[in-house]
Coordinates of C-alpha atoms in Angstrom, one line a residue:
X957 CA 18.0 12.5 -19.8
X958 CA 15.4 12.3 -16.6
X959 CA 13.1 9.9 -18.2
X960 CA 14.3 6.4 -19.9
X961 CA 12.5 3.7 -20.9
X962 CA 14.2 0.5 -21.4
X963 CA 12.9 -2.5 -23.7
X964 CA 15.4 -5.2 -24.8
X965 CA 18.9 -3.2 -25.6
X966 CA 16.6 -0.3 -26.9
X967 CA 16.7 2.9 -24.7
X968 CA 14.1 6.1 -25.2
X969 CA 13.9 9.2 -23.6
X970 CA 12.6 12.1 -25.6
X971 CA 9.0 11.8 -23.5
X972 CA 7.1 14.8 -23.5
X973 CA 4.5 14.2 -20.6
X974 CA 4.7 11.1 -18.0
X975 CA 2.9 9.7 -15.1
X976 CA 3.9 7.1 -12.9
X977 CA 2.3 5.6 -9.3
X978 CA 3.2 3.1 -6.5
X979 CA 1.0 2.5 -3.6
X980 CA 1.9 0.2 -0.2
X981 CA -1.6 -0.6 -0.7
X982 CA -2.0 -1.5 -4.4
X983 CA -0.3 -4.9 -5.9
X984 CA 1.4 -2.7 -8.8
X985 CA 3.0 0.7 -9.9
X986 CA 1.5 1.8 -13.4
X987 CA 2.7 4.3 -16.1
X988 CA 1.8 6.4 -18.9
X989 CA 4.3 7.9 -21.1
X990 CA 3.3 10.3 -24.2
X991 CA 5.3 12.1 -27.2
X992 CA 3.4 13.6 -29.8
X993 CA 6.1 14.4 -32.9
X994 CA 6.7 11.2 -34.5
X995 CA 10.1 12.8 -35.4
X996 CA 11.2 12.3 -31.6
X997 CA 10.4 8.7 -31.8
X998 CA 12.9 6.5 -34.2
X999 CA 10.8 4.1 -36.3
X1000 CA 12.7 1.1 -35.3
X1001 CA 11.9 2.2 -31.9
X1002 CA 8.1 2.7 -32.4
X1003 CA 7.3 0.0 -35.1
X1004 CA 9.6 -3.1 -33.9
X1005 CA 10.3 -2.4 -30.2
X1006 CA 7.5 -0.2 -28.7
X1007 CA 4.8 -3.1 -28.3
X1008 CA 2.4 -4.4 -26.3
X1009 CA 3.6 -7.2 -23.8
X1010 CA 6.9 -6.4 -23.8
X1011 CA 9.2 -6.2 -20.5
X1012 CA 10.2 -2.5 -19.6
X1013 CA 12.5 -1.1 -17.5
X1014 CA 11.4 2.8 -16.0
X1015 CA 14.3 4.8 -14.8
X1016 CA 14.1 8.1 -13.7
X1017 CA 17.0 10.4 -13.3
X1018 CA 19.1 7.0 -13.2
X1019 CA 17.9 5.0 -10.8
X1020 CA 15.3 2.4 -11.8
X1021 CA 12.0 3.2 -10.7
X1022 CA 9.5 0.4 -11.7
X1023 CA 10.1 -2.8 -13.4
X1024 CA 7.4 -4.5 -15.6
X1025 CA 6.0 -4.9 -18.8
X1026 CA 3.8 -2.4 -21.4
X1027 CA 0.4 -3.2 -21.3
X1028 CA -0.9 -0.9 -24.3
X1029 CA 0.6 1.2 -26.9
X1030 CA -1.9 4.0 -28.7
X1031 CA -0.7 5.9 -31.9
X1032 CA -2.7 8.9 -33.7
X1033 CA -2.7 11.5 -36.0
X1034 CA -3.9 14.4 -37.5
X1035 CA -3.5 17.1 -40.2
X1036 CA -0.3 18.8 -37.8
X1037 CA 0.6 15.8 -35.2
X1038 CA 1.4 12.7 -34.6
X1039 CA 1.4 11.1 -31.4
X1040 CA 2.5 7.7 -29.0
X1041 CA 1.2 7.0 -25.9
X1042 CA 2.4 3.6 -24.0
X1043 CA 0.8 2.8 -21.1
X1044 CA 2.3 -0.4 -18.7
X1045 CA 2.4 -1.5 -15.4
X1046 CA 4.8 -3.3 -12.6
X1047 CA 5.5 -6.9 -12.0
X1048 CA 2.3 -8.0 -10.4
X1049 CA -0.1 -7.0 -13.5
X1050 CA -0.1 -11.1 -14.6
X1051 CA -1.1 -11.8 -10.9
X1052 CA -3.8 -8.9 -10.8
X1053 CA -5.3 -10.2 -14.3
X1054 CA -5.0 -13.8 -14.0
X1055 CA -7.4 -16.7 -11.8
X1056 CA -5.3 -18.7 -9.5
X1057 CA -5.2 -22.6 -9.5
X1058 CA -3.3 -23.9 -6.8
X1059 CA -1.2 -27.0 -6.7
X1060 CA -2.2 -30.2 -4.6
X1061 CA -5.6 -30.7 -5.8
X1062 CA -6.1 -27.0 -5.2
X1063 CA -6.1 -27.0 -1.5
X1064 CA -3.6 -26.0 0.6
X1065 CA -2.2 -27.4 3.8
X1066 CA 0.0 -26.6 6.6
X1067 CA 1.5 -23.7 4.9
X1068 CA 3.0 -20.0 6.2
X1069 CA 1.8 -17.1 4.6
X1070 CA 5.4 -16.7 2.9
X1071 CA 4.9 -20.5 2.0
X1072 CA 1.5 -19.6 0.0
X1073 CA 2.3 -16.4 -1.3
X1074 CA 5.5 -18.1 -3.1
X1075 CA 3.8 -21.1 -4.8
X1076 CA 1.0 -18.8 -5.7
X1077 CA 3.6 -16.3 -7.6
X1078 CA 6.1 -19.2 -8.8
X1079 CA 3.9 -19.6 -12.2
X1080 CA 4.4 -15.9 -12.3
X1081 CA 8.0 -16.2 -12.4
X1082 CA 7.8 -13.6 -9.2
X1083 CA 10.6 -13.6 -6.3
X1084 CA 9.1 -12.8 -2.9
X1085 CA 10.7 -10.5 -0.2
X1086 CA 9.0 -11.5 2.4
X1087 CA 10.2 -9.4 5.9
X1088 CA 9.4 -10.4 9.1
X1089 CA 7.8 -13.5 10.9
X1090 CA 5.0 -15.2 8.5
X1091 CA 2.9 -16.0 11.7
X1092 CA 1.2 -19.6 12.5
X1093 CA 0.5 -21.6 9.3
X1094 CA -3.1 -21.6 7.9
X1095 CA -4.8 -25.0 8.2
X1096 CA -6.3 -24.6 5.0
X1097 CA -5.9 -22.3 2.2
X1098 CA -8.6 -22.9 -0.7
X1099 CA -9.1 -20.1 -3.5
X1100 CA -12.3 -18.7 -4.0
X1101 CA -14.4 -19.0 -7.2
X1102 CA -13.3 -16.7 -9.9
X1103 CA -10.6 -15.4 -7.3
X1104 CA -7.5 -13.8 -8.7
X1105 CA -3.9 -14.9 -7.5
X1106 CA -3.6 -11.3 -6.1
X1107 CA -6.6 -11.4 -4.5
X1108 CA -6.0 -14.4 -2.8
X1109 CA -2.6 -13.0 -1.6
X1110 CA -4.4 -9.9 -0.4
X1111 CA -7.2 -11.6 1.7
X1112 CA -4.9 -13.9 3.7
X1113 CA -1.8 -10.9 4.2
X1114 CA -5.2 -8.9 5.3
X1115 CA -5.7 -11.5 8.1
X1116 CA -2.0 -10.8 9.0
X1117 CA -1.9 -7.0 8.9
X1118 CA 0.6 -7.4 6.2
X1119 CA 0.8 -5.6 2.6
X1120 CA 2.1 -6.7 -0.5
X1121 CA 3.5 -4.5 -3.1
X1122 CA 6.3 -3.9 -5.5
X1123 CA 9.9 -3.3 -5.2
X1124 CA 11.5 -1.1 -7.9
X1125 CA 13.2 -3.9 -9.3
X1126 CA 10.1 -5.4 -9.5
X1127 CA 10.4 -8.1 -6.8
X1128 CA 6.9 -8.6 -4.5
X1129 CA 7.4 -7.7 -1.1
X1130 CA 5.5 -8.6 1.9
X1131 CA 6.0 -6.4 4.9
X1132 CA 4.3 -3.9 7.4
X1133 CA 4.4 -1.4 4.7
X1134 CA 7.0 0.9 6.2
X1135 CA 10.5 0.8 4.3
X1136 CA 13.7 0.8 6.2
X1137 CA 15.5 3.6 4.1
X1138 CA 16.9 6.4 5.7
X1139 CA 14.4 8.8 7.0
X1140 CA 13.6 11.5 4.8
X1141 CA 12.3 15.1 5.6
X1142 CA 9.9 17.4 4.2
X1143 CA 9.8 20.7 5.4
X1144 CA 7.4 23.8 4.3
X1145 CA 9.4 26.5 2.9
X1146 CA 11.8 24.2 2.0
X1147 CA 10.6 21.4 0.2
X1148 CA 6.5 22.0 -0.3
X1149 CA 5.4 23.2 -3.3
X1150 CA 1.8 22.8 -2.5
X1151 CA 0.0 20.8 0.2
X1152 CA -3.4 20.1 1.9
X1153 CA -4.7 17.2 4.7
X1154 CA -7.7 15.9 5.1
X1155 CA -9.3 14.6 9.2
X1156 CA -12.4 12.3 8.2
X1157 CA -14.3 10.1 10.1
X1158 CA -17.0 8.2 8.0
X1159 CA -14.4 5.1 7.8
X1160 CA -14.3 5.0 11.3
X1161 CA -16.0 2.9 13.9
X1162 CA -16.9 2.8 17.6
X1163 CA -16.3 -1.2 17.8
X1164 CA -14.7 -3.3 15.3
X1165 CA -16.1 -7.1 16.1
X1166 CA -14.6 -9.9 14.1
X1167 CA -16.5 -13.2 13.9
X1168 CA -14.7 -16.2 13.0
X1169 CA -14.5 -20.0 13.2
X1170 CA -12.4 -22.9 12.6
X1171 CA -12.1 -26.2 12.1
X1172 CA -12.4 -28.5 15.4
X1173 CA -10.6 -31.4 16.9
X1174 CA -9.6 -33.2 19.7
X1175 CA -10.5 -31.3 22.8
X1176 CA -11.2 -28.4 21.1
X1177 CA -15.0 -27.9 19.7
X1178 CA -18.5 -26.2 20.2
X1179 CA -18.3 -22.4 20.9
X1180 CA -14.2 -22.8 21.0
X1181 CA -14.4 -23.7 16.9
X1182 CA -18.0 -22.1 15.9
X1183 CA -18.2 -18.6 17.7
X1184 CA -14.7 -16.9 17.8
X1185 CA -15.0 -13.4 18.6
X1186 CA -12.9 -10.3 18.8
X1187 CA -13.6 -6.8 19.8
X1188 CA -11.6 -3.4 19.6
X1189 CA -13.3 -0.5 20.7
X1190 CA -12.3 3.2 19.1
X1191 CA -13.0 5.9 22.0
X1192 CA -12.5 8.5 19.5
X1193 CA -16.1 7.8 17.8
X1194 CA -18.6 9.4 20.1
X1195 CA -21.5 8.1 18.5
X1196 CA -22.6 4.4 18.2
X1197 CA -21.3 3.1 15.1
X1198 CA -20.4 -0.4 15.6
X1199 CA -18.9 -2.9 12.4
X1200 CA -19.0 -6.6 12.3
X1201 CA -16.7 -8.7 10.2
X1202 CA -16.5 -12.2 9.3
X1203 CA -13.0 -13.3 8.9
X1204 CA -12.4 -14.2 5.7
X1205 CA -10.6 -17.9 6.1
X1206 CA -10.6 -19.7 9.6
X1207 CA -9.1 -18.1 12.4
X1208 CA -8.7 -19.0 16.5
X1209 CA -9.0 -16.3 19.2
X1210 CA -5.5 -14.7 18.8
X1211 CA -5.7 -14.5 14.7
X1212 CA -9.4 -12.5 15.5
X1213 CA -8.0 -10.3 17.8
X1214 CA -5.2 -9.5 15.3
X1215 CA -7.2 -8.9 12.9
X1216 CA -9.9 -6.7 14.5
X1217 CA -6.6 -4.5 15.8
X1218 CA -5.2 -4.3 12.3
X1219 CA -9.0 -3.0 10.8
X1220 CA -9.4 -0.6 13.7
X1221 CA -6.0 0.6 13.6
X1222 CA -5.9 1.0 10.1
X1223 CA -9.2 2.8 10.1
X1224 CA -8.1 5.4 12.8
X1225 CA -4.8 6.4 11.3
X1226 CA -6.0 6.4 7.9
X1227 CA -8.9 8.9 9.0
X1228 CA -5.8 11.5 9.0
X1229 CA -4.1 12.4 5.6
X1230 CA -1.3 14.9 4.3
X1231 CA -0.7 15.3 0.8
X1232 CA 2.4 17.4 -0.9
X1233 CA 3.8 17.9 -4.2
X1234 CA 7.4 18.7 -4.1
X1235 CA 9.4 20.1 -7.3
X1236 CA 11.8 17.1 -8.2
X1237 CA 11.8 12.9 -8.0
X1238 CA 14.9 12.5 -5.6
X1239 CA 14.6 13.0 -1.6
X1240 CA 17.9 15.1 -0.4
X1241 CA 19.6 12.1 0.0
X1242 CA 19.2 11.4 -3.7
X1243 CA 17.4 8.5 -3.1
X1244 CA 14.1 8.4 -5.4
X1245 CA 10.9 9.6 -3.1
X1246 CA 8.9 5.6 -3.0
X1247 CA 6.1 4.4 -1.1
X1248 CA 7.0 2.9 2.3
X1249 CA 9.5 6.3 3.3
X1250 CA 9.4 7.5 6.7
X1251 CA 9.5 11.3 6.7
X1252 CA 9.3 13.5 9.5
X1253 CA 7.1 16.4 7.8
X1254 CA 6.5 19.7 9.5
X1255 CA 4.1 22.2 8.2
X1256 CA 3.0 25.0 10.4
X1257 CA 0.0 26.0 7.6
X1258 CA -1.4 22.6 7.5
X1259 CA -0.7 22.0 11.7
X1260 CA 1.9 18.8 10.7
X1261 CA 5.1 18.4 13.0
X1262 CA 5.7 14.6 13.4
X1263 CA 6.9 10.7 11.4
X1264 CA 4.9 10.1 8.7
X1265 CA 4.6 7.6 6.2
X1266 CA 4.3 8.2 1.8
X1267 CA 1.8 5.6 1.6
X1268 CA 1.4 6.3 -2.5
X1269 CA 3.8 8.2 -4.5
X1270 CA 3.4 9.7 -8.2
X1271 CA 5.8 10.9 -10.3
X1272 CA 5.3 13.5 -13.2
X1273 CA 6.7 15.3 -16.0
X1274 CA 5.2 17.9 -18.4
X1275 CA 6.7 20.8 -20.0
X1276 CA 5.0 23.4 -18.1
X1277 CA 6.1 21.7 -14.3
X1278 CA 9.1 20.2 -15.3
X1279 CA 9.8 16.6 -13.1
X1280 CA 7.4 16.5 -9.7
X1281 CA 6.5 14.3 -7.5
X1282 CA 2.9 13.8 -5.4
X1283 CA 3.3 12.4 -1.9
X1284 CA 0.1 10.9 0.4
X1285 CA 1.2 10.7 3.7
X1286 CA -0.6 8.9 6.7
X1287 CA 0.8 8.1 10.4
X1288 CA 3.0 5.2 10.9
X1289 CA 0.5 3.2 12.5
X1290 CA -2.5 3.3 9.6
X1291 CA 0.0 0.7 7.6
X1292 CA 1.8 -1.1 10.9
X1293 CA -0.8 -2.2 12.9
X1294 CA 2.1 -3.7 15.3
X1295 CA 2.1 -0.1 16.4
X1296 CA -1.6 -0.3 18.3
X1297 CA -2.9 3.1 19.9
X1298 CA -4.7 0.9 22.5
X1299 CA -5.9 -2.4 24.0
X1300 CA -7.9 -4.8 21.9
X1301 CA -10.1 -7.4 24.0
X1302 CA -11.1 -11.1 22.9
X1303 CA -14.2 -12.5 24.1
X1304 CA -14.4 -14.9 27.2
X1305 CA -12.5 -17.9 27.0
X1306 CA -15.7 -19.8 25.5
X1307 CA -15.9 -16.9 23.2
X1308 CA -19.6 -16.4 24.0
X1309 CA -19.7 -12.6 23.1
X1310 CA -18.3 -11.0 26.6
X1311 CA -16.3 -8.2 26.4
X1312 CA -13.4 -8.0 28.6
X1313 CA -12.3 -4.7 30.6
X1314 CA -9.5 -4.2 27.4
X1315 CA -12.5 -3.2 25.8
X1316 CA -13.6 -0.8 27.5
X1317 CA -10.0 1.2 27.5
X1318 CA -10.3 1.8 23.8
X1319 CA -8.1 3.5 21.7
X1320 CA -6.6 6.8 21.0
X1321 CA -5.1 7.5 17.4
X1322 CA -4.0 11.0 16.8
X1323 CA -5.9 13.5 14.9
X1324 CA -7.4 16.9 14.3
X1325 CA -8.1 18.0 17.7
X1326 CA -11.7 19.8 18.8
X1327 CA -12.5 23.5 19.5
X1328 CA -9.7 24.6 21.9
X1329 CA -6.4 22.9 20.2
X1330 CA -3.2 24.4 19.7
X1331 CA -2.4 24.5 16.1
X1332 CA 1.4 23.7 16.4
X1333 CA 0.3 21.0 18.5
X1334 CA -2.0 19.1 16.5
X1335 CA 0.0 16.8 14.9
X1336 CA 2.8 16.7 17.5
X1337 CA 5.0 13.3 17.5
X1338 CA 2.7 11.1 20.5
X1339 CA 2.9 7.7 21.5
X1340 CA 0.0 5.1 22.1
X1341 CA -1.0 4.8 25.5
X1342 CA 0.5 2.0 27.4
X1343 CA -1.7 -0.3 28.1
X1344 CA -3.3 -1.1 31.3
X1345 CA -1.6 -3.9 33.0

C-alpha cells in the first residue's frame, strides 16, 4: 500500500482520495484522508481507533511523511454510501491553537532564540532542531496579549531571518529554510507533468525602512536607544514605493539592518514563482519530494534553468491521477536572506535618518526580464553582486 495511516498498533490503508501539505513558511503540515464504502473501513478501526485527538503517524510509500495527531473525524451516509473523512495536522497544531504563558513571571531574560523557542515548546512536549548560530540574546522577551506560542516563536525567528517548521518525524526545526538533502532535479519532459510561474511585483518595495528602539544604559542613550533606523533600497522598483516597519521587539543597529535585509530580500525573490505537479511522491533518489529541497529545475516553456527551492509541497491521491505531488518553487534567496542580492545601509552612527552610500547601490534579485530578454536566459543560475567595498 502507498498510503498508511498509523494510530496506536492500528494500521489503515484502503484511502480512496488524500491530501496532504507542508510549507517552510507555515508552523504545520495538514491532512485529509477520505473513503467512502464503510466496507473498506474495519469497525474496530472506525469506531474505537479512528478518533479525534489521537496521535497519527502518515506514511507514504514507506517512508513517514508527517507526524501528528487527527484533529477531526466526519462520517455520513446515504441511501447507496457511506463515507469517513479524517482530517489532522503535524506536531505544532497544540502550539498554533494554544496562548503562551511563559515561565519566570512571564518575562524573559537574557535568552537565545534557541533558548526561547525550547521553553516555549517544552509544555508542548516538542524537541527543537535548531541549525545554525541563534544570534545575540534578546534582552527581553515578553508575550503579547492573546499571543499564541507559535506566534510568538514566529515574530522573534522573523527578527532573525529564521523559519520554523516541521520535520517529518514531527520534530520543530529552526533553520534558513533550505534543507541539506541531496539536490534533486526536475526537468520538463522528464519530470513535469504540468507547470506555470508567476513574476509579480505588488509585494515589492523601493525602500524597506525599519524603525526600532531599545532599552538604554550606561553610555548608551538618546537617538542611540530611541531612533534605530535601517534602510535597504530595491533598484528593481522603478517607481516610489517606500515601506516602514517597526520592529516588532527591541532591536540595536545591526539587528535593524538584519532585519530590513531579510523583508527586502524575502520580498524580491518571492516576487518570482514556479509551480509543477509531477506524477509520483518520491524524487529519483527515492527520497520523498519535502519542503526545504534544492532542485535545479529547467524548463525551456516556462524560461526556468537554475537552483531553486520547494518552498510548499502537497501530496495527492485520487483514483483518476493516481499518487502526485504539487511543488511551489521560489529562488534560494527568498527563504535565506544570508544570501543578499545587494548592500543594505544603517543610518548614521546617531541613527538620525541618513542614508549611507550602501543605500544607494540597491539590490538586484533575479526575475522576469523587460522587452528585449532572451528566453533561455531569463532565469539563468546568477549571483548577487559583490558588494562595493
Amino acid at each position: 500500500m502507498t498510503l498508511i495511516i498509523r494510530i496506536a498498533d492500528f494500521e489503515f490503508g484502503d484511502w480512496i482520495r488524500f491530501e496532504a501539505s507542508r510549507s517552510v513558511r507555515d508552523a504545520t503540515a495538514q491532512f485529509t484522508l477520505e473513503v467512502t464504502e464503510a466496507a473498506r473501513v474495519p469497525a474496530a478501526f472506525s469506531n474505537r481507533v479512528l478518533r479525534s485527538g489521537v496521535d497519527a503517524e502518515l506514511v507514504l510509500s514507506d517512508l513517514v511523511a508527517i507526524t501528528g495527531k487527527i484533529d477531526e473525524v466526519a462520517r455520513a451516509f446515504d441511501a447507496e454510501t457511506h463515507q469517513v473523512t479524517a482530517r489532522g495536522r503535524g506536531s505544532m497544531a497544540g502550539a498554533i491553537d494554544s496562548s503562551v504563558i511563559l515561565p519566570d513571571g512571564g518575562q524573559l531574560r537574557g535568552r537565545t532564540l534557541d533558548q526561547v523557542i525550547a521553553t516555549v515548546l517544552s509544555p508542548f512536549g516538542l524537541a527543537l532542531d535548531f541549525v545554525g548560530d541563534p544570534g545575540p540574546a534578546f534582552p527581553s522577551v515578553v508575550a503579547l496579549p492573546g499571543e499564541s506560542a507559535w506566534e510568538l516563536i514566529e515574530r522573534l525567528s522573523r527578527q532573525r531571518g529564521r523559519w520554523v517548521h516541521e520535520a517529518a518525524d514531527g520534530r520543530v526545526v529552526c533553520d534558513r529554510g533550505i534543507s541539506d538533502r541531496p539536490k534533486a532535479q526536475i526537468v520538463e519532459g522528464v519530470h513535469i507533468k504540468a507547470g506555470s510561474s508567476i513574476d509579480r511585483s505588488q509585494a515589492r518595495h523601493s525602500e524597506i525602512v525599519v524603525k526600532a528602539q531599545r532599552p538604554g544604559r550606561d553610555g548608551v542613550s538618546g537617538a542611540e536607544t530611541s531612533e534605530i533606523e535601517a534602510r535597504v533600497p530595491d533598484v528593481n522598483v522603478g517607481a516610489y514605493r517606500p515601506l516602514v516597519i517597526v520592529a516588532e521587539e527591541p532591536l540595536d543597529r545591526a539587528g535593524a539592518r538584519l532585519r530590513a535585509d531579510w523583508e527586502a530580500t524575502v520580498r524580491a525573490a518571492e516576487s518570482v514563482e514556479m509551480d509543477v505537479t509531477l506524477q509520483g511522491w518520491r524524487r529519483d533518489d527515492g527520497l520523498l519530494w519535502d519542503a526545504g529541497d534544492r532542485v535545479d529545475a529547467t524548463s525551456p516553456t516556462l524560461a526556468i534553468d537554475r537552483e531553486m527551492v520547494v518552498r510548499d509541497v502537497r501530496w495527492t491521491l485520487d483514483d483518476q491521477n493516481g499518487e502526485l505531488v504539487a511543488l511551489s518553487l521560489v529562488p534560494p534567496e527568498a527563504l535565506d536572506a544570508t544570501k543578499p542580492a545587494a548592500a543594505a545601509s544603517e543610518s548614521g552612527d546617531a541613527a538620525t535618518g541618513a542614508s549611507g552610500t550602501a543605500a544607494k547601490r540597491g539590490r538586484a534579485v533575479p526575475g522576469i526580464a523587460p522587452d528585449g530578454f532572451e528566453p533561455d536566459r531569463i532565469w539563468s543560475e546568477s549571483k548577487p553582486a559583490e558588494l562595493a567595498k
